XYZ file of N, CA and C in Angstrom:
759
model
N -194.508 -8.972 -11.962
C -194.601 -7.594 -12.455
C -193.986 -6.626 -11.453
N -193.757 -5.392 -11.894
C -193.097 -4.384 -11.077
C -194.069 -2.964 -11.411
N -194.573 -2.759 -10.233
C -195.025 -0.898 -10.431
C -193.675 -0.034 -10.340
N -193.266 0.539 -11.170
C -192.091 1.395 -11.267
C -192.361 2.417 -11.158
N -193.325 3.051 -10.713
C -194.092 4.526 -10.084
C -195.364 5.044 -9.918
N -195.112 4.612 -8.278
C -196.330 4.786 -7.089
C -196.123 6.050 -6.534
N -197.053 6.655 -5.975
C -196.928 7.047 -4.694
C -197.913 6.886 -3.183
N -197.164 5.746 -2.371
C -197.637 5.025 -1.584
C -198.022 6.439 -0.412
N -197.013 7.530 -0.605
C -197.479 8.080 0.676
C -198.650 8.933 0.303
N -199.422 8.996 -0.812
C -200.241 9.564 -0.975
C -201.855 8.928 0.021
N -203.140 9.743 -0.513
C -204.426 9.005 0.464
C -205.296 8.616 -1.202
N -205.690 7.283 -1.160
C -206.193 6.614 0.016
C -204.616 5.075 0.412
N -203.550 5.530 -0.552
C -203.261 4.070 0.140
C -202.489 4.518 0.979
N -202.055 5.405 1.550
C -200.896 5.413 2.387
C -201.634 5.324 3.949
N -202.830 4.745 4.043
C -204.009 4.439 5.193
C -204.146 3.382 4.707
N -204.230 2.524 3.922
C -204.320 1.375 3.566
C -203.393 0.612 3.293
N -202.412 1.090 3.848
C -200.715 0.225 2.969
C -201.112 -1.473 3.071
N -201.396 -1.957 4.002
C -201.540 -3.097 4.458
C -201.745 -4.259 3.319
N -203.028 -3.359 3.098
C -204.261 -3.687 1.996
C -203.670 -3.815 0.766
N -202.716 -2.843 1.013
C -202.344 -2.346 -0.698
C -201.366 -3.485 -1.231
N -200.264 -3.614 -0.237
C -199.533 -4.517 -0.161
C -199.966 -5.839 -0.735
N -201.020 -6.087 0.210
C -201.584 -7.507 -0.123
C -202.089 -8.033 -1.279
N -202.839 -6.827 -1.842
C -203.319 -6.920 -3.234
C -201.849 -7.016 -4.172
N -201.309 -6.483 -3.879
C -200.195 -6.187 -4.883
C -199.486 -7.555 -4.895
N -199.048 -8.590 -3.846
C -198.579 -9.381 -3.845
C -199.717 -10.626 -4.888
N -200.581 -10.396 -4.348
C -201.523 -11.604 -5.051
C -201.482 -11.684 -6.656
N -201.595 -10.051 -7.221
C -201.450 -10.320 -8.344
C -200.203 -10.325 -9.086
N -198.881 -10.555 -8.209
C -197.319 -11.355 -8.430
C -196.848 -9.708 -8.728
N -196.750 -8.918 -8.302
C -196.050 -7.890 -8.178
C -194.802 -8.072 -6.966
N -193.561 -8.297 -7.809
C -192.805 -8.491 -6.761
C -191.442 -7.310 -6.219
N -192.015 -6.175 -6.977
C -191.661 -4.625 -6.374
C -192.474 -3.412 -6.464
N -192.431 -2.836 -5.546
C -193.134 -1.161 -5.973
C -192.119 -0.426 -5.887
N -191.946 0.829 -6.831
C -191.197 1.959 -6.122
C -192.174 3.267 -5.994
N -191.941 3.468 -4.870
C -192.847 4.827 -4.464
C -192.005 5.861 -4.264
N -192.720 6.869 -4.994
C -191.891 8.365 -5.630
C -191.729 9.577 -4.728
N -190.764 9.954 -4.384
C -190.967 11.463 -3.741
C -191.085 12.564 -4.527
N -191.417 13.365 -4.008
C -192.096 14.467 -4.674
C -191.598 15.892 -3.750
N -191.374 15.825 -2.555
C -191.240 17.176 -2.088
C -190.480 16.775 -0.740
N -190.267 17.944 -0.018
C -188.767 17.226 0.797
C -189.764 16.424 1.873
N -191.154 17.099 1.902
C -191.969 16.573 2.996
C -192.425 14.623 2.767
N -192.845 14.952 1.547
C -193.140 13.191 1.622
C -191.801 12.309 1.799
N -190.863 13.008 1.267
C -189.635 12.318 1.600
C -189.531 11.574 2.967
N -189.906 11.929 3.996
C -190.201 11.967 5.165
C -190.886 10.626 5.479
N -192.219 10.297 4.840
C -193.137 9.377 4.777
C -192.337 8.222 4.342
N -192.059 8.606 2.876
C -191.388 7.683 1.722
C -190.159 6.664 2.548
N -189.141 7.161 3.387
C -188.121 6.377 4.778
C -189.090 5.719 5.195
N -190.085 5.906 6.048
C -191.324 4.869 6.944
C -191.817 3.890 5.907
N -192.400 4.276 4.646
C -192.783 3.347 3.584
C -192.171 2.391 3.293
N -190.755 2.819 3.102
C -189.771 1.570 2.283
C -189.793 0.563 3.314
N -189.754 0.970 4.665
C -189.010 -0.086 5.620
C -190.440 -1.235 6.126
N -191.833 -0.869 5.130
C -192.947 -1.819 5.639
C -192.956 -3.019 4.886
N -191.849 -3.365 3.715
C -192.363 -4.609 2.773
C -190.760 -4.524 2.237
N -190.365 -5.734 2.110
C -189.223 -5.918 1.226
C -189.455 -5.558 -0.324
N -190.856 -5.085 -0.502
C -191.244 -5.672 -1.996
C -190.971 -3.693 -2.418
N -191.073 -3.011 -1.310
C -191.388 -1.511 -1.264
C -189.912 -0.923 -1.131
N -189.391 0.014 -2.317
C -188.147 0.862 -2.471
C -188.554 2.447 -2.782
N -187.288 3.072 -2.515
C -187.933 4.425 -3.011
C -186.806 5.356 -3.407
N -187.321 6.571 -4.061
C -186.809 7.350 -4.611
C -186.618 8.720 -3.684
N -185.838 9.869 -4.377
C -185.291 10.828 -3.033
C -185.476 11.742 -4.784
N -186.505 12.924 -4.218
C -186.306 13.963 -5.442
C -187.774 15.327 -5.060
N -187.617 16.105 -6.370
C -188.567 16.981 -6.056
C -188.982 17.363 -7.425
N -190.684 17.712 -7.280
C -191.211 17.321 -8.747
C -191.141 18.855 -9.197
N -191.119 18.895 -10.532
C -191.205 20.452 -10.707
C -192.243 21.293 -10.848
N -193.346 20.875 -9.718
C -194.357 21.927 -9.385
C -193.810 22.025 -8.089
N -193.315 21.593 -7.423
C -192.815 22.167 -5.886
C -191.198 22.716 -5.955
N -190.986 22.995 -7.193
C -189.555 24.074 -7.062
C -189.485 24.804 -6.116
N -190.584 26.077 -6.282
C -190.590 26.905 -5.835
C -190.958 26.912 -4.156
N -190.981 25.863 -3.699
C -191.088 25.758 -2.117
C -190.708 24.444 -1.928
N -189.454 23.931 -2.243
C -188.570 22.563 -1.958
C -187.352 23.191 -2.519
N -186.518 23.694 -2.468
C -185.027 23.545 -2.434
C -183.965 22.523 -2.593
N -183.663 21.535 -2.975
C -182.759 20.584 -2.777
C -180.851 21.024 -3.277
N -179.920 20.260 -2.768
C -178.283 20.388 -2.683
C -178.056 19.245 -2.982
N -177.659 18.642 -3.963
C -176.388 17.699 -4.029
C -175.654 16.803 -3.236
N -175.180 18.094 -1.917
C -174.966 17.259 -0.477
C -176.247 16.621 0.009
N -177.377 17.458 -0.148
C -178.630 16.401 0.810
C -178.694 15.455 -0.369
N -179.134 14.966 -1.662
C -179.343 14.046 -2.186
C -178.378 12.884 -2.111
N -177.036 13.110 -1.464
C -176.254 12.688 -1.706
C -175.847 11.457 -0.590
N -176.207 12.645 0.865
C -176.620 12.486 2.101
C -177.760 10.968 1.930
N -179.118 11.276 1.683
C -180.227 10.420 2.018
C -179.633 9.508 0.634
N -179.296 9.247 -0.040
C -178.973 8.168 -0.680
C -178.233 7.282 -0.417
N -176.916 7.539 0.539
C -176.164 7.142 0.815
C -176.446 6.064 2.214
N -177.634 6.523 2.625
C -177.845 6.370 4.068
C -179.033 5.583 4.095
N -179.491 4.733 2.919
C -180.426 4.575 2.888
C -180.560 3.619 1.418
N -180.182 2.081 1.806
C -180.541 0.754 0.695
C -181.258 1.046 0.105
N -182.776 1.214 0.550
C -183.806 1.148 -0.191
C -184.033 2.408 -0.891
N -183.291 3.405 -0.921
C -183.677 4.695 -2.041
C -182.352 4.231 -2.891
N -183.315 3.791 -4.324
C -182.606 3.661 -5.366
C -182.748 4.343 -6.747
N -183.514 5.461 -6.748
C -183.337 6.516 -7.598
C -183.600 7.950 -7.609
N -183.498 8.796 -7.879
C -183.556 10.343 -7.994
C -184.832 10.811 -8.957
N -185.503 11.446 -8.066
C -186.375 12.059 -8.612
C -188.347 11.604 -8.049
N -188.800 12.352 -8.272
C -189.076 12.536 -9.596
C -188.494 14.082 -10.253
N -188.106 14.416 -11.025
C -187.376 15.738 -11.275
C -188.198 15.855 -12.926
N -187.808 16.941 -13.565
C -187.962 17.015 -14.831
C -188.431 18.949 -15.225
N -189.193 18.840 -15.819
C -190.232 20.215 -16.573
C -191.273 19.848 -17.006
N -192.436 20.616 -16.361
C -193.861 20.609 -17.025
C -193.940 22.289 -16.911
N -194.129 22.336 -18.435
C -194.960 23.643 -18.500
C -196.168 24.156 -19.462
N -196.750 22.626 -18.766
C -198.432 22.766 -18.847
C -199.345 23.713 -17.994
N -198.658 23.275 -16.518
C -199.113 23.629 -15.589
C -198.351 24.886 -14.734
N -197.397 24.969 -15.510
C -196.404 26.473 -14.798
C -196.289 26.320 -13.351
N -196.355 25.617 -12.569
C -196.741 26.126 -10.861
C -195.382 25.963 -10.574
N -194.064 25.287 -11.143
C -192.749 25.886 -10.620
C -192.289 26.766 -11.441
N -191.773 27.509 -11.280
C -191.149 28.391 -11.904
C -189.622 28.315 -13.141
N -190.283 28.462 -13.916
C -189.274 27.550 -15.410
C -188.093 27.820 -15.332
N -187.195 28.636 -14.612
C -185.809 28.796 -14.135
C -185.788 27.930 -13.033
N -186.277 27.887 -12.007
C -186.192 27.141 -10.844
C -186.483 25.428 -11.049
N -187.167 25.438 -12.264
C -187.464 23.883 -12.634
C -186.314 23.627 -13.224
N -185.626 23.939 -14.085
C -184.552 23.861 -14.900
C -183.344 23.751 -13.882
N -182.859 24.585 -13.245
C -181.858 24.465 -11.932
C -182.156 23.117 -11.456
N -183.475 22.862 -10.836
C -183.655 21.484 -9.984
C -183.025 20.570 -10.836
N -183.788 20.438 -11.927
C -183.201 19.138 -13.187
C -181.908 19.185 -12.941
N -180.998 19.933 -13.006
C -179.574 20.149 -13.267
C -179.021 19.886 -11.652
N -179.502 19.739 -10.596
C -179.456 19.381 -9.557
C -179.305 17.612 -9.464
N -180.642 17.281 -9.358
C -180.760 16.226 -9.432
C -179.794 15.726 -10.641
N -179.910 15.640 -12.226
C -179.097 14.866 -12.937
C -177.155 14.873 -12.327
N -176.802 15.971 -11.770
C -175.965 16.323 -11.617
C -175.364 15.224 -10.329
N -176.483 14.900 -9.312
C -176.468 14.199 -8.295
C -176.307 12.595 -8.955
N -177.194 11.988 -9.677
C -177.405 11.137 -10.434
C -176.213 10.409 -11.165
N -175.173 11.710 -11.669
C -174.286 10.977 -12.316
C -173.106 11.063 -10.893
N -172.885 11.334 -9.994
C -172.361 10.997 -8.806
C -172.401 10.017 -8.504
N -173.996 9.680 -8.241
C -174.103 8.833 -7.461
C -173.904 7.558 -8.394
N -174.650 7.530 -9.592
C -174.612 6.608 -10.504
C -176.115 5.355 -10.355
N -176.745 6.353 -10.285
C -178.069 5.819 -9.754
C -179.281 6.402 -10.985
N -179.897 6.013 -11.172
C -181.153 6.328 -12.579
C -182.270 7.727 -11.549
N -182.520 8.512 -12.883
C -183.043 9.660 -12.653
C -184.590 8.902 -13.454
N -185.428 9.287 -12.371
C -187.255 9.597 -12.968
C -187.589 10.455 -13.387
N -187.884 10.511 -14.536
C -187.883 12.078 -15.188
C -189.278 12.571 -15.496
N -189.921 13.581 -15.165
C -191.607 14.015 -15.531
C -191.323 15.417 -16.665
N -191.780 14.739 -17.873
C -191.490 15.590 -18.817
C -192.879 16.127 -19.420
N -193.630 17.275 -19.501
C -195.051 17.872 -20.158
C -194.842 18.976 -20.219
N -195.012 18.417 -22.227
C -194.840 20.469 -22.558
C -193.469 20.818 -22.604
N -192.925 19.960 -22.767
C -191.136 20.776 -22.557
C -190.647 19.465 -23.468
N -190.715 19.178 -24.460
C -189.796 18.374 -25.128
C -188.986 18.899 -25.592
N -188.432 20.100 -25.863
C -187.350 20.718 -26.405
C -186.750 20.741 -24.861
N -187.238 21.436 -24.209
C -186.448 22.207 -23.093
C -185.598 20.858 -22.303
N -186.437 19.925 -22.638
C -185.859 18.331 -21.676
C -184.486 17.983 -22.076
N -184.334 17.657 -23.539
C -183.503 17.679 -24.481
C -182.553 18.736 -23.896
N -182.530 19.747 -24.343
C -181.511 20.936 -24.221
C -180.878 20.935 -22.926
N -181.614 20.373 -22.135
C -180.995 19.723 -20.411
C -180.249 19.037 -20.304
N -180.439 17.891 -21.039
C -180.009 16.531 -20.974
C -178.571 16.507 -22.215
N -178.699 17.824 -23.211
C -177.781 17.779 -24.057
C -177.094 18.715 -23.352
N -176.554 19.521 -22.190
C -175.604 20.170 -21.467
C -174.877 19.048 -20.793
N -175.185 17.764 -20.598
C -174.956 16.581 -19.790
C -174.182 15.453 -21.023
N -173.632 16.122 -22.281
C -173.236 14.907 -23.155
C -172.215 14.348 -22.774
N -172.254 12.748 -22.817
C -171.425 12.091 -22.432
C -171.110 11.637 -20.861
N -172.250 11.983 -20.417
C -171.931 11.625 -18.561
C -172.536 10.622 -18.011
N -173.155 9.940 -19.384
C -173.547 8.535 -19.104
C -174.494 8.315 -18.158
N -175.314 9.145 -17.710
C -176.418 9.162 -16.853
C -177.424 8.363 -16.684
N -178.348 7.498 -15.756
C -179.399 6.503 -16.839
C -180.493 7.413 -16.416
N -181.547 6.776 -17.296
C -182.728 7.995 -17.519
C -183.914 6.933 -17.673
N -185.291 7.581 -16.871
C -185.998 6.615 -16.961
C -187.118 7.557 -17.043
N -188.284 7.583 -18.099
C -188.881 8.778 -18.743
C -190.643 8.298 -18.142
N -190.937 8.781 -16.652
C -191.954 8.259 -16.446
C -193.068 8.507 -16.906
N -194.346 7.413 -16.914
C -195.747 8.340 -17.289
C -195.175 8.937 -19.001
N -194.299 8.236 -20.037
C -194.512 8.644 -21.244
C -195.939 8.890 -21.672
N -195.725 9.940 -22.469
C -196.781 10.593 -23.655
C -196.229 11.185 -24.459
N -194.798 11.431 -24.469
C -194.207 12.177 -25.614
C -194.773 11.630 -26.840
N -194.531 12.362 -28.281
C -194.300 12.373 -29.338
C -193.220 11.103 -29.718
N -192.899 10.706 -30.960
C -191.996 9.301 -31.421
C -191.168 10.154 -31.604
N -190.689 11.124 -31.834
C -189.505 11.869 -32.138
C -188.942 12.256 -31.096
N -189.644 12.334 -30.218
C -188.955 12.976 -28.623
C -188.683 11.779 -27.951
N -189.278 10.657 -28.193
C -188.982 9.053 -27.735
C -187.397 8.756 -28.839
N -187.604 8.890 -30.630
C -186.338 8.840 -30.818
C -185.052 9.294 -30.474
N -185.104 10.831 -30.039
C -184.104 11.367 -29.381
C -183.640 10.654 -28.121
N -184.567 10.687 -27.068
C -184.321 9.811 -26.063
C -183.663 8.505 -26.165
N -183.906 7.808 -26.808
C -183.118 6.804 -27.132
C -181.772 6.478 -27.782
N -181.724 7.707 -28.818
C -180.134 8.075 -28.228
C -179.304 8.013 -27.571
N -179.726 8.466 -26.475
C -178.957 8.548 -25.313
C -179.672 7.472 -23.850
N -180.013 5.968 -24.704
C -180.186 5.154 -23.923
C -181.225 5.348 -23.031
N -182.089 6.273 -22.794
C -183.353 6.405 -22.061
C -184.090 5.238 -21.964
N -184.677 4.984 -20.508
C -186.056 4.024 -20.581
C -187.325 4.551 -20.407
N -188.492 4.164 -20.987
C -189.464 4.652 -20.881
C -190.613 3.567 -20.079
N -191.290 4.468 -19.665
C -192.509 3.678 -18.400
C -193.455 4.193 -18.626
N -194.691 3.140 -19.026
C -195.924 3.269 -19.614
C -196.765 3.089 -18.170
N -197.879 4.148 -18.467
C -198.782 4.125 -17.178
C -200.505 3.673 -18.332
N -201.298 3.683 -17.306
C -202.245 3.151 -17.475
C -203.161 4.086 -18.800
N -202.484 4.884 -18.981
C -202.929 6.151 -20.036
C -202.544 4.841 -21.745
N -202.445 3.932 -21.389
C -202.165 3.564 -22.612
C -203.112 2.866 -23.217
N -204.009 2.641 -22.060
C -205.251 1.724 -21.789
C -206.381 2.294 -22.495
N -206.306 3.787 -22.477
C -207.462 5.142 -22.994
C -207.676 4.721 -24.165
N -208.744 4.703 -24.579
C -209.593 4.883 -25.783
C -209.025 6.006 -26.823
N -208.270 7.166 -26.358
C -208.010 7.839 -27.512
C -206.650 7.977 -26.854
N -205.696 7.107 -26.982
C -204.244 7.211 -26.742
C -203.824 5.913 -27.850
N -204.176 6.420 -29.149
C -203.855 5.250 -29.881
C -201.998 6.060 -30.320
N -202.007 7.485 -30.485
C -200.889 7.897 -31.282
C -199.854 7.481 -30.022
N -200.052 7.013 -28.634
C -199.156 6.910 -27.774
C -198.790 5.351 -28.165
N -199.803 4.718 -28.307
C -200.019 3.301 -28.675
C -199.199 3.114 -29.628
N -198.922 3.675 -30.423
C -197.760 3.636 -31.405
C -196.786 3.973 -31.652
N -196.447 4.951 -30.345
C -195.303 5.553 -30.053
C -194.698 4.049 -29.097
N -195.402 3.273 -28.684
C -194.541 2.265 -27.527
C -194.975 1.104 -28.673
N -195.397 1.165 -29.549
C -195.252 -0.060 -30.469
C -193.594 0.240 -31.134
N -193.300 1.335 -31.707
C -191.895 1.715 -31.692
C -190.797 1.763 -30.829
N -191.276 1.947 -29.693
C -190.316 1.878 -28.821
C -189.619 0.892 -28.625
N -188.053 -0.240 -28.253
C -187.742 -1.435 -28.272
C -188.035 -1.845 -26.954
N -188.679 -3.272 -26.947
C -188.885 -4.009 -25.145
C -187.613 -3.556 -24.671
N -186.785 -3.746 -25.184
C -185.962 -3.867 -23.917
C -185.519 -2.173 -23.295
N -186.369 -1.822 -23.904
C -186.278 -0.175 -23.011
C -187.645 0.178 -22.669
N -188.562 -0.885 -22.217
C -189.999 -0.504 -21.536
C -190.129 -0.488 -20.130
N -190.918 -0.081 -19.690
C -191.102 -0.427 -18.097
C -192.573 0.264 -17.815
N -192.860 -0.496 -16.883
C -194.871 -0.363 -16.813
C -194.800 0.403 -15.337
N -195.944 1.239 -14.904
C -196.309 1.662 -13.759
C -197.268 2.455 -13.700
N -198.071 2.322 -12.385
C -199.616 2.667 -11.936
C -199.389 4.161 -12.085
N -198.779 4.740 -11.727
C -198.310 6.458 -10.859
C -199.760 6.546 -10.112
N -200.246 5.291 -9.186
C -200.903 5.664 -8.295
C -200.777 6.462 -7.243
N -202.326 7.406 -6.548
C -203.120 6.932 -6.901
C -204.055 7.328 -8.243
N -203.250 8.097 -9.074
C -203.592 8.598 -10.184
C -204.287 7.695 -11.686
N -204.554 8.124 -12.450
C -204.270 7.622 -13.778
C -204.656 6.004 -14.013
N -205.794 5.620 -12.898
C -206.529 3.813 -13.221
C -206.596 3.552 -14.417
N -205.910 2.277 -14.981
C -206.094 1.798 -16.423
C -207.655 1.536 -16.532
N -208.326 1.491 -17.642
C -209.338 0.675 -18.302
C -209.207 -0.875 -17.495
N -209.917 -1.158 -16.927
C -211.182 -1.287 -16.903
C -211.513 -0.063 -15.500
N -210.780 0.231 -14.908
C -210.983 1.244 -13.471
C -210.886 2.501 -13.418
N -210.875 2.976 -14.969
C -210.360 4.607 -15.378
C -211.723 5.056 -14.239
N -211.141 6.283 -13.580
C -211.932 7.114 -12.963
C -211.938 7.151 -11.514
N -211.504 5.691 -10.845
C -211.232 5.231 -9.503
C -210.076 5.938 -9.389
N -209.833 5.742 -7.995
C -208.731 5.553 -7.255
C -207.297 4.478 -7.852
N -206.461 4.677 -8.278
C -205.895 4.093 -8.651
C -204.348 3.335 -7.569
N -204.056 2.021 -7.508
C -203.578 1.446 -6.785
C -202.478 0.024 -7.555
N -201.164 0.321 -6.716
C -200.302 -0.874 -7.661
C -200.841 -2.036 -8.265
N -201.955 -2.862 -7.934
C -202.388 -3.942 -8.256
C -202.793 -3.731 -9.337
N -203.405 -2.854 -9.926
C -204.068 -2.477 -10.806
C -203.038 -2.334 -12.349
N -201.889 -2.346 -11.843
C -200.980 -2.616 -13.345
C -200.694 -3.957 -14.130
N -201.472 -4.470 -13.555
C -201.663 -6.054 -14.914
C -202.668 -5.638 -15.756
N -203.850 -4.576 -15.413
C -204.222 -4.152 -16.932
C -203.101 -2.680 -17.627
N -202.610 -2.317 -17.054
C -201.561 -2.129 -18.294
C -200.553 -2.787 -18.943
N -200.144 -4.092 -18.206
C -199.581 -4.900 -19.010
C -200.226 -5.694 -19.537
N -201.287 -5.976 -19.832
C -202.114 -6.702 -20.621
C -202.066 -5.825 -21.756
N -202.537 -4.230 -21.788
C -202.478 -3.590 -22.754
C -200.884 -3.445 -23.508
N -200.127 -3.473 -22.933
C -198.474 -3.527 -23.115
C -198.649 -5.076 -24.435
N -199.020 -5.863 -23.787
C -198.842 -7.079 -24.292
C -199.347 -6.805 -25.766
N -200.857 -6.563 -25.595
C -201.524 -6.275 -26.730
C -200.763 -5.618 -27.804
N -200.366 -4.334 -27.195
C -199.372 -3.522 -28.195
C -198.264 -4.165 -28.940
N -197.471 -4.724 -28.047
C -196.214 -5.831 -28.534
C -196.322 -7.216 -29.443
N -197.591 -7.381 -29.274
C -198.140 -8.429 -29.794
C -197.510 -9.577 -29.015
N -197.514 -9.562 -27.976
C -196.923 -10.836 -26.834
C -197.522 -11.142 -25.977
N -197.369 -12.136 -25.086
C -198.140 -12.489 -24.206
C -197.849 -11.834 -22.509
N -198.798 -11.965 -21.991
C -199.092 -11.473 -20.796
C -197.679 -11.711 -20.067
N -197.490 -13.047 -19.785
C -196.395 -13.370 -19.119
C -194.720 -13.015 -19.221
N -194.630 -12.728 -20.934
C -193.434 -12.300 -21.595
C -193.087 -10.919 -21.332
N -194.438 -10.167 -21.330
C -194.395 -8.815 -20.864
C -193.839 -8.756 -19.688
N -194.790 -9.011 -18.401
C -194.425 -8.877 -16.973
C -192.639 -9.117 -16.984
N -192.173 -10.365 -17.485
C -190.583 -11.081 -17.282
C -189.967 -9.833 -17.718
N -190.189 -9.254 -18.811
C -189.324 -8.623 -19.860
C -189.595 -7.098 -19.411
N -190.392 -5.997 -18.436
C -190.390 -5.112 -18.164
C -189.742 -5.323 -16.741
N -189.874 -6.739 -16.092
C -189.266 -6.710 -14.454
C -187.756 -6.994 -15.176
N -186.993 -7.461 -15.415
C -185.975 -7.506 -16.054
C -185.207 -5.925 -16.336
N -185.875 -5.482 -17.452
C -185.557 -4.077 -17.620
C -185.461 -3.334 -16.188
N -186.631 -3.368 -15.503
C -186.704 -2.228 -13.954
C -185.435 -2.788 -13.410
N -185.011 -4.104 -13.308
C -183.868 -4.575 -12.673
C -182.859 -4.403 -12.931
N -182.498 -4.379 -14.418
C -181.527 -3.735 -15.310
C -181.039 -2.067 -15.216
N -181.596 -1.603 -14.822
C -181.766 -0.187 -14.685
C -181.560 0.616 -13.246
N -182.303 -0.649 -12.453
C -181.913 0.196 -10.844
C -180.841 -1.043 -10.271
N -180.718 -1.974 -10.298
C -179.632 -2.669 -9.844
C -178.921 -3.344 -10.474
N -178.425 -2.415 -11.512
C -176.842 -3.012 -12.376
C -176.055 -1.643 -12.358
């Protein structure tokens, strides 16, 4: 299996990496990627990658820290270049659930980062809430630039998943799929095709069923692929092959 979005430098595991690691290996997780978020964890996220072959990372800024993270093209361009183990952009996107970046300044970033993305030719993590139009209308200033797109922590709507797929998007199911009342999501990734799935903790956030409420930690994503499975009507093992495949498909092809 693969967690396709952690964040290791967060607490409690980024004091426990050791631990975390270990667990993660036992239950055959044979990558994490841990997410940046602001230019500061970025910082952490370099020290992280270089503790486990199994540990890669991303170079981005989420759009609640617009408004006090700045990023250029040249710097994304810079730490990507300089650096194996950062193999995607972002996390970037629009939430305006929570307003705390500023919806011009979130919109610029997106257009930053995607802009970097198709340079570099490297897959964008995208955090989309509350903005399914506005995501779209982003991503449709970008027609034809062949960008890859990887839609983390889905909850969209099937229509905002059909659009996306359009334009070749992958989507990554977090432990929210596990919830008792996330059946209309449940059927949004029963529609969705395997070969555009991908599973991840977004620890330490968001513990699947059976651990909803804990601390949440990479190991802990074999119960969302169990629930994955369930959904697909497949087995445990077909899942894990067929979402590590995809993550592989996506960041190293």
């Amino acid at each position: 299996m693969i967690d396709s979005h952690c964040h290791l430098d967060h607490e409690p595991l980024l004091s426990n990496l050791d631990d975390i690691i270990k667990r993660s290996k036992e239950v055959g997780i044979s990558k994490i990627l841990t997410i940046c978020t602001t230019l500061k964890s970025f910082e952490k996220i370099k020290k992280i990658v270089q503790r486990d072959d199994i540990i890669f990372g991303t170079y981005g800024i989420h759009p609640h820290e617009v408004n006090d993270n700045k990023i250029s093209f040249n710097l994304i361009k810079n730490e990507i270049n300089n650096n194996e183990k950062i193999i995607g952009i972002g996390e970037t996107g629009l939430d305006f659930y929570y307003n705390h970046g500023d919806k011009t300044n979130q919109i610029k970033s997106l257009e930053e980062h995607i802009n970097a993305a198709i340079e570099l030719k490297i897959p964008l993590v995208i955090h989309s809430r509350n903005a399914e139009l506005e995501t779209l209308e982003v991503f449709n200033n970008f027609k034809n630039k062949n960008f890859k797109i990887l839609m983390h922590c889905f909850t969209g709507s099937k229509k905002f998943a059909e659009k996306l797929l359009d334009i070749n998007a992958y989507f990554s199911a977090s432990g929210i799929i596990t919830f008792k009342n996330s059946l209309d999501l449940q059927e949004t990734f029963k529609f969705i095709p395997l070969n555009k799935i991908l599973i991840e903790t977004d620890s330490p956030f968001l513990a699947p069923v059976p651990n909803r409420g804990k601390k949440n930690e990479p190991s802990f994503i074999k119960y969302t692929a169990q629930k994955m499975a369930e959904i697909k009507n497949n087995s445990l093992s077909e899942i894990s092959k067929i979402t590590s495949n995809n993550f592989n498909d996506l960041f190293f092809k």
